[in-house]
Structure formats: structure tokens, C-alpha cells
Amino acid sequence: MAKNNYKKQEKIIKEVEKINHDFLKKLDDLRLEHDKKIQEILDKSKMRKIRKSL
């Protein structure tokens, strides 16, 4: 009985670890996408300032 519960717990832990890994990967992808968008906005802003100064 205890061995069976241990196997169930191991299986649940592995599933949770996989979900956690997938979640962190998606979070990292979103962060990279967000950083890229911010950089694009900053680049556009810089270009506007350069144009105004000319």
C-alpha cells in the first residue's frame, strides 16, 4: 500500500515538474517578446528625436 502511494506521489511530482518547466518556458518566451517590443518602441522614439533634431 505504502509503495503504491509512493509511486503515485512520484508520478504527481514528475507531472508538476513538467507543468512548472513548461510554465517557466512560456514565461521566458513572453519576457523575451516583451523586451523585443520595448526595444522597438525605444528605437522608434530615438528615431523621432533624431529627426526632430535635424
JSON list of N, CA and C in Angstrom, two decimals:
[
{"chain": "A", "resi": 1, "resn": "MET", "atom": "N", "xyz": [0.83, -1.20, 0.00]},
{"chain": "A", "resi": 1, "resn": "MET", "atom": "CA", "xyz": [0.00, 0.00, 0.00]},
{"chain": "A", "resi": 1, "resn": "MET", "atom": "C", "xyz": [0.87, 1.26, 0.00]},
{"chain": "A", "resi": 2, "resn": "ALA", "atom": "N", "xyz": [1.83, 1.30, 0.91]},
{"chain": "A", "resi": 2, "resn": "ALA", "atom": "CA", "xyz": [2.70, 2.48, 1.00]},
{"chain": "A", "resi": 2, "resn": "ALA", "atom": "C", "xyz": [3.53, 2.64, -0.26]},
{"chain": "A", "resi": 3, "resn": "LYS", "atom": "N", "xyz": [3.97, 1.50, -0.83]},
{"chain": "A", "resi": 3, "resn": "LYS", "atom": "CA", "xyz": [4.77, 1.54, -2.05]},
{"chain": "A", "resi": 3, "resn": "LYS", "atom": "C", "xyz": [3.94, 2.11, -3.20]},
{"chain": "A", "resi": 4, "resn": "ASN", "atom": "N", "xyz": [2.66, 1.72, -3.25]},
{"chain": "A", "resi": 4, "resn": "ASN", "atom": "CA", "xyz": [1.75, 2.20, -4.29]},
{"chain": "A", "resi": 4, "resn": "ASN", "atom": "C", "xyz": [1.55, 3.72, -4.16]},
{"chain": "A", "resi": 5, "resn": "ASN", "atom": "N", "xyz": [1.37, 4.19, -2.92]},
{"chain": "A", "resi": 5, "resn": "ASN", "atom": "CA", "xyz": [1.21, 5.63, -2.69]},
{"chain": "A", "resi": 5, "resn": "ASN", "atom": "C", "xyz": [2.47, 6.39, -3.09]},
{"chain": "A", "resi": 6, "resn": "TYR", "atom": "N", "xyz": [3.62, 5.80, -2.79]},
{"chain": "A", "resi": 6, "resn": "TYR", "atom": "CA", "xyz": [4.90, 6.43, -3.14]},
{"chain": "A", "resi": 6, "resn": "TYR", "atom": "C", "xyz": [5.01, 6.59, -4.66]},
{"chain": "A", "resi": 7, "resn": "LYS", "atom": "N", "xyz": [4.61, 5.55, -5.40]},
{"chain": "A", "resi": 7, "resn": "LYS", "atom": "CA", "xyz": [4.67, 5.62, -6.87]},
{"chain": "A", "resi": 7, "resn": "LYS", "atom": "C", "xyz": [3.72, 6.69, -7.39]},
{"chain": "A", "resi": 8, "resn": "LYS", "atom": "N", "xyz": [2.54, 6.78, -6.79]},
{"chain": "A", "resi": 8, "resn": "LYS", "atom": "CA", "xyz": [1.58, 7.82, -7.20]},
{"chain": "A", "resi": 8, "resn": "LYS", "atom": "C", "xyz": [2.15, 9.21, -6.93]},
{"chain": "A", "resi": 9, "resn": "GLN", "atom": "N", "xyz": [2.77, 9.36, -5.77]},
{"chain": "A", "resi": 9, "resn": "GLN", "atom": "CA", "xyz": [3.37, 10.65, -5.42]},
{"chain": "A", "resi": 9, "resn": "GLN", "atom": "C", "xyz": [4.50, 11.00, -6.39]},
{"chain": "A", "resi": 10, "resn": "GLU", "atom": "N", "xyz": [5.33, 10.01, -6.74]},
{"chain": "A", "resi": 10, "resn": "GLU", "atom": "CA", "xyz": [6.41, 10.25, -7.69]},
{"chain": "A", "resi": 10, "resn": "GLU", "atom": "C", "xyz": [5.85, 10.70, -9.04]},
{"chain": "A", "resi": 11, "resn": "LYS", "atom": "N", "xyz": [4.79, 10.04, -9.47]},
{"chain": "A", "resi": 11, "resn": "LYS", "atom": "CA", "xyz": [4.17, 10.38, -10.76]},
{"chain": "A", "resi": 11, "resn": "LYS", "atom": "C", "xyz": [3.62, 11.81, -10.72]},
{"chain": "A", "resi": 12, "resn": "ILE", "atom": "N", "xyz": [2.96, 12.16, -9.63]},
{"chain": "A", "resi": 12, "resn": "ILE", "atom": "CA", "xyz": [2.40, 13.51, -9.48]},
{"chain": "A", "resi": 12, "resn": "ILE", "atom": "C", "xyz": [3.52, 14.55, -9.46]},
{"chain": "A", "resi": 13, "resn": "ILE", "atom": "N", "xyz": [4.60, 14.25, -8.75]},
{"chain": "A", "resi": 13, "resn": "ILE", "atom": "CA", "xyz": [5.74, 15.18, -8.69]},
{"chain": "A", "resi": 13, "resn": "ILE", "atom": "C", "xyz": [6.31, 15.40, -10.08]},
{"chain": "A", "resi": 14, "resn": "LYS", "atom": "N", "xyz": [6.47, 14.33, -10.86]},
{"chain": "A", "resi": 14, "resn": "LYS", "atom": "CA", "xyz": [7.00, 14.47, -12.22]},
{"chain": "A", "resi": 14, "resn": "LYS", "atom": "C", "xyz": [6.07, 15.31, -13.09]},
{"chain": "A", "resi": 15, "resn": "GLU", "atom": "N", "xyz": [4.76, 15.09, -12.95]},
{"chain": "A", "resi": 15, "resn": "GLU", "atom": "CA", "xyz": [3.79, 15.88, -13.72]},
{"chain": "A", "resi": 15, "resn": "GLU", "atom": "C", "xyz": [3.87, 17.36, -13.35]},
{"chain": "A", "resi": 16, "resn": "VAL", "atom": "N", "xyz": [3.96, 17.64, -12.06]},
{"chain": "A", "resi": 16, "resn": "VAL", "atom": "CA", "xyz": [4.06, 19.03, -11.58]},
{"chain": "A", "resi": 16, "resn": "VAL", "atom": "C", "xyz": [5.36, 19.67, -12.07]},
{"chain": "A", "resi": 17, "resn": "GLU", "atom": "N", "xyz": [6.45, 18.92, -12.03]},
{"chain": "A", "resi": 17, "resn": "GLU", "atom": "CA", "xyz": [7.73, 19.45, -12.52]},
{"chain": "A", "resi": 17, "resn": "GLU", "atom": "C", "xyz": [7.65, 19.79, -14.01]},
{"chain": "A", "resi": 18, "resn": "LYS", "atom": "N", "xyz": [6.97, 18.93, -14.78]},
{"chain": "A", "resi": 18, "resn": "LYS", "atom": "CA", "xyz": [6.82, 19.18, -16.22]},
{"chain": "A", "resi": 18, "resn": "LYS", "atom": "C", "xyz": [5.97, 20.43, -16.45]},
{"chain": "A", "resi": 19, "resn": "ILE", "atom": "N", "xyz": [4.87, 20.55, -15.72]},
{"chain": "A", "resi": 19, "resn": "ILE", "atom": "CA", "xyz": [4.00, 21.72, -15.84]},
{"chain": "A", "resi": 19, "resn": "ILE", "atom": "C", "xyz": [4.77, 22.97, -15.46]},
{"chain": "A", "resi": 20, "resn": "ASN", "atom": "N", "xyz": [5.54, 22.90, -14.38]},
{"chain": "A", "resi": 20, "resn": "ASN", "atom": "CA", "xyz": [6.35, 24.03, -13.94]},
{"chain": "A", "resi": 20, "resn": "ASN", "atom": "C", "xyz": [7.37, 24.42, -15.00]},
{"chain": "A", "resi": 21, "resn": "HIS", "atom": "N", "xyz": [8.03, 23.42, -15.57]},
{"chain": "A", "resi": 21, "resn": "HIS", "atom": "CA", "xyz": [9.03, 23.68, -16.62]},
{"chain": "A", "resi": 21, "resn": "HIS", "atom": "C", "xyz": [8.37, 24.36, -17.82]},
{"chain": "A", "resi": 22, "resn": "ASP", "atom": "N", "xyz": [7.23, 23.82, -18.26]},
{"chain": "A", "resi": 22, "resn": "ASP", "atom": "CA", "xyz": [6.51, 24.41, -19.40]},
{"chain": "A", "resi": 22, "resn": "ASP", "atom": "C", "xyz": [6.08, 25.84, -19.09]},
{"chain": "A", "resi": 23, "resn": "PHE", "atom": "N", "xyz": [5.60, 26.06, -17.88]},
{"chain": "A", "resi": 23, "resn": "PHE", "atom": "CA", "xyz": [5.16, 27.39, -17.48]},
{"chain": "A", "resi": 23, "resn": "PHE", "atom": "C", "xyz": [6.32, 28.38, -17.50]},
{"chain": "A", "resi": 24, "resn": "LEU", "atom": "N", "xyz": [7.46, 27.97, -16.94]},
{"chain": "A", "resi": 24, "resn": "LEU", "atom": "CA", "xyz": [8.63, 28.85, -16.91]},
{"chain": "A", "resi": 24, "resn": "LEU", "atom": "C", "xyz": [9.13, 29.14, -18.33]},
{"chain": "A", "resi": 25, "resn": "LYS", "atom": "N", "xyz": [9.05, 28.15, -19.20]},
{"chain": "A", "resi": 25, "resn": "LYS", "atom": "CA", "xyz": [9.46, 28.34, -20.60]},
{"chain": "A", "resi": 25, "resn": "LYS", "atom": "C", "xyz": [8.55, 29.37, -21.27]},
{"chain": "A", "resi": 26, "resn": "LYS", "atom": "N", "xyz": [7.24, 29.23, -21.08]},
{"chain": "A", "resi": 26, "resn": "LYS", "atom": "CA", "xyz": [6.30, 30.19, -21.67]},
{"chain": "A", "resi": 26, "resn": "LYS", "atom": "C", "xyz": [6.51, 31.58, -21.10]},
{"chain": "A", "resi": 27, "resn": "LEU", "atom": "N", "xyz": [6.76, 31.65, -19.80]},
{"chain": "A", "resi": 27, "resn": "LEU", "atom": "CA", "xyz": [7.01, 32.93, -19.15]},
{"chain": "A", "resi": 27, "resn": "LEU", "atom": "C", "xyz": [8.27, 33.59, -19.73]},
{"chain": "A", "resi": 28, "resn": "ASP", "atom": "N", "xyz": [9.30, 32.80, -19.93]},
{"chain": "A", "resi": 28, "resn": "ASP", "atom": "CA", "xyz": [10.54, 33.33, -20.51]},
{"chain": "A", "resi": 28, "resn": "ASP", "atom": "C", "xyz": [10.31, 33.80, -21.95]},
{"chain": "A", "resi": 29, "resn": "ASP", "atom": "N", "xyz": [9.53, 33.03, -22.72]},
{"chain": "A", "resi": 29, "resn": "ASP", "atom": "CA", "xyz": [9.21, 33.44, -24.09]},
{"chain": "A", "resi": 29, "resn": "ASP", "atom": "C", "xyz": [8.46, 34.76, -24.10]},
{"chain": "A", "resi": 30, "resn": "LEU", "atom": "N", "xyz": [7.51, 34.91, -23.18]},
{"chain": "A", "resi": 30, "resn": "LEU", "atom": "CA", "xyz": [6.75, 36.17, -23.09]},
{"chain": "A", "resi": 30, "resn": "LEU", "atom": "C", "xyz": [7.65, 37.33, -22.70]},
{"chain": "A", "resi": 31, "resn": "ARG", "atom": "N", "xyz": [8.58, 37.07, -21.78]},
{"chain": "A", "resi": 31, "resn": "ARG", "atom": "CA", "xyz": [9.51, 38.11, -21.36]},
{"chain": "A", "resi": 31, "resn": "ARG", "atom": "C", "xyz": [10.37, 38.56, -22.54]},
{"chain": "A", "resi": 32, "resn": "LEU", "atom": "N", "xyz": [10.86, 37.61, -23.31]},
{"chain": "A", "resi": 32, "resn": "LEU", "atom": "CA", "xyz": [11.68, 37.95, -24.48]},
{"chain": "A", "resi": 32, "resn": "LEU", "atom": "C", "xyz": [10.88, 38.75, -25.50]},
{"chain": "A", "resi": 33, "resn": "GLU", "atom": "N", "xyz": [9.64, 38.34, -25.72]},
{"chain": "A", "resi": 33, "resn": "GLU", "atom": "CA", "xyz": [8.76, 39.06, -26.65]},
{"chain": "A", "resi": 33, "resn": "GLU", "atom": "C", "xyz": [8.51, 40.48, -26.15]},
{"chain": "A", "resi": 34, "resn": "HIS", "atom": "N", "xyz": [8.28, 40.61, -24.86]},
{"chain": "A", "resi": 34, "resn": "HIS", "atom": "CA", "xyz": [8.03, 41.91, -24.24]},
{"chain": "A", "resi": 34, "resn": "HIS", "atom": "C", "xyz": [9.26, 42.81, -24.37]},
{"chain": "A", "resi": 35, "resn": "ASP", "atom": "N", "xyz": [10.43, 42.25, -24.08]},
{"chain": "A", "resi": 35, "resn": "ASP", "atom": "CA", "xyz": [11.68, 43.01, -24.21]},
{"chain": "A", "resi": 35, "resn": "ASP", "atom": "C", "xyz": [11.88, 43.49, -25.64]},
{"chain": "A", "resi": 36, "resn": "LYS", "atom": "N", "xyz": [11.55, 42.63, -26.58]},
{"chain": "A", "resi": 36, "resn": "LYS", "atom": "CA", "xyz": [11.71, 42.98, -28.00]},
{"chain": "A", "resi": 36, "resn": "LYS", "atom": "C", "xyz": [10.78, 44.15, -28.36]},
{"chain": "A", "resi": 37, "resn": "LYS", "atom": "N", "xyz": [9.54, 44.10, -27.89]},
{"chain": "A", "resi": 37, "resn": "LYS", "atom": "CA", "xyz": [8.59, 45.18, -28.18]},
{"chain": "A", "resi": 37, "resn": "LYS", "atom": "C", "xyz": [9.05, 46.49, -27.55]},
{"chain": "A", "resi": 38, "resn": "ILE", "atom": "N", "xyz": [9.54, 46.42, -26.33]},
{"chain": "A", "resi": 38, "resn": "ILE", "atom": "CA", "xyz": [10.04, 47.62, -25.65]},
{"chain": "A", "resi": 38, "resn": "ILE", "atom": "C", "xyz": [11.21, 48.21, -26.44]},
{"chain": "A", "resi": 39, "resn": "GLN", "atom": "N", "xyz": [12.10, 47.34, -26.91]},
{"chain": "A", "resi": 39, "resn": "GLN", "atom": "CA", "xyz": [13.25, 47.81, -27.68]},
{"chain": "A", "resi": 39, "resn": "GLN", "atom": "C", "xyz": [12.80, 48.49, -28.97]},
{"chain": "A", "resi": 40, "resn": "GLU", "atom": "N", "xyz": [11.78, 47.93, -29.62]},
{"chain": "A", "resi": 40, "resn": "GLU", "atom": "CA", "xyz": [11.25, 48.53, -30.85]},
{"chain": "A", "resi": 40, "resn": "GLU", "atom": "C", "xyz": [10.69, 49.92, -30.56]},
{"chain": "A", "resi": 41, "resn": "ILE", "atom": "N", "xyz": [9.97, 50.05, -29.46]},
{"chain": "A", "resi": 41, "resn": "ILE", "atom": "CA", "xyz": [9.39, 51.35, -29.08]},
{"chain": "A", "resi": 41, "resn": "ILE", "atom": "C", "xyz": [10.51, 52.35, -28.79]},
{"chain": "A", "resi": 42, "resn": "LEU", "atom": "N", "xyz": [11.53, 51.92, -28.07]},
{"chain": "A", "resi": 42, "resn": "LEU", "atom": "CA", "xyz": [12.66, 52.81, -27.77]},
{"chain": "A", "resi": 42, "resn": "LEU", "atom": "C", "xyz": [13.38, 53.23, -29.05]},
{"chain": "A", "resi": 43, "resn": "ASP", "atom": "N", "xyz": [13.55, 52.29, -29.97]},
{"chain": "A", "resi": 43, "resn": "ASP", "atom": "CA", "xyz": [14.20, 52.61, -31.24]},
{"chain": "A", "resi": 43, "resn": "ASP", "atom": "C", "xyz": [13.39, 53.64, -32.03]},
{"chain": "A", "resi": 44, "resn": "LYS", "atom": "N", "xyz": [12.08, 53.47, -32.06]},
{"chain": "A", "resi": 44, "resn": "LYS", "atom": "CA", "xyz": [11.21, 54.43, -32.76]},
{"chain": "A", "resi": 44, "resn": "LYS", "atom": "C", "xyz": [11.31, 55.80, -32.12]},
{"chain": "A", "resi": 45, "resn": "SER", "atom": "N", "xyz": [11.32, 55.81, -30.79]},
{"chain": "A", "resi": 45, "resn": "SER", "atom": "CA", "xyz": [11.41, 57.06, -30.06]},
{"chain": "A", "resi": 45, "resn": "SER", "atom": "C", "xyz": [12.74, 57.76, -30.36]},
{"chain": "A", "resi": 46, "resn": "LYS", "atom": "N", "xyz": [13.81, 57.00, -30.40]},
{"chain": "A", "resi": 46, "resn": "LYS", "atom": "CA", "xyz": [15.13, 57.55, -30.73]},
{"chain": "A", "resi": 46, "resn": "LYS", "atom": "C", "xyz": [15.12, 58.16, -32.12]},
{"chain": "A", "resi": 47, "resn": "MET", "atom": "N", "xyz": [14.53, 57.45, -33.06]},
{"chain": "A", "resi": 47, "resn": "MET", "atom": "CA", "xyz": [14.48, 57.93, -34.45]},
{"chain": "A", "resi": 47, "resn": "MET", "atom": "C", "xyz": [13.70, 59.24, -34.53]},
{"chain": "A", "resi": 48, "resn": "ARG", "atom": "N", "xyz": [12.61, 59.33, -33.80]},
{"chain": "A", "resi": 48, "resn": "ARG", "atom": "CA", "xyz": [11.82, 60.57, -33.79]},
{"chain": "A", "resi": 48, "resn": "ARG", "atom": "C", "xyz": [12.65, 61.74, -33.26]},
{"chain": "A", "resi": 49, "resn": "LYS", "atom": "N", "xyz": [13.37, 61.49, -32.18]},
{"chain": "A", "resi": 49, "resn": "LYS", "atom": "CA", "xyz": [14.21, 62.54, -31.60]},
{"chain": "A", "resi": 49, "resn": "LYS", "atom": "C", "xyz": [15.30, 62.97, -32.58]},
{"chain": "A", "resi": 50, "resn": "ILE", "atom": "N", "xyz": [15.88, 62.01, -33.26]},
{"chain": "A", "resi": 50, "resn": "ILE", "atom": "CA", "xyz": [16.93, 62.32, -34.24]},
{"chain": "A", "resi": 50, "resn": "ILE", "atom": "C", "xyz": [16.34, 63.16, -35.38]},
{"chain": "A", "resi": 51, "resn": "ARG", "atom": "N", "xyz": [15.17, 62.78, -35.87]},
{"chain": "A", "resi": 51, "resn": "ARG", "atom": "CA", "xyz": [14.53, 63.52, -36.96]},
{"chain": "A", "resi": 51, "resn": "ARG", "atom": "C", "xyz": [14.20, 64.95, -36.54]},
{"chain": "A", "resi": 52, "resn": "LYS", "atom": "N", "xyz": [13.71, 65.10, -35.31]},
{"chain": "A", "resi": 52, "resn": "LYS", "atom": "CA", "xyz": [13.36, 66.44, -34.82]},
{"chain": "A", "resi": 52, "resn": "LYS", "atom": "C", "xyz": [14.60, 67.31, -34.68]},
{"chain": "A", "resi": 53, "resn": "SER", "atom": "N", "xyz": [15.72, 66.70, -34.34]},
{"chain": "A", "resi": 53, "resn": "SER", "atom": "CA", "xyz": [16.94, 67.48, -34.14]},
{"chain": "A", "resi": 53, "resn": "SER", "atom": "C", "xyz": [17.57, 67.91, -35.47]},
{"chain": "A", "resi": 54, "resn": "LEU", "atom": "N", "xyz": [17.19, 67.27, -36.55]},
{"chain": "A", "resi": 54, "resn": "LEU", "atom": "CA", "xyz": [17.79, 67.62, -37.85]},
{"chain": "A", "resi": 54, "resn": "LEU", "atom": "C", "xyz": [17.22, 68.86, -38.45]}
]
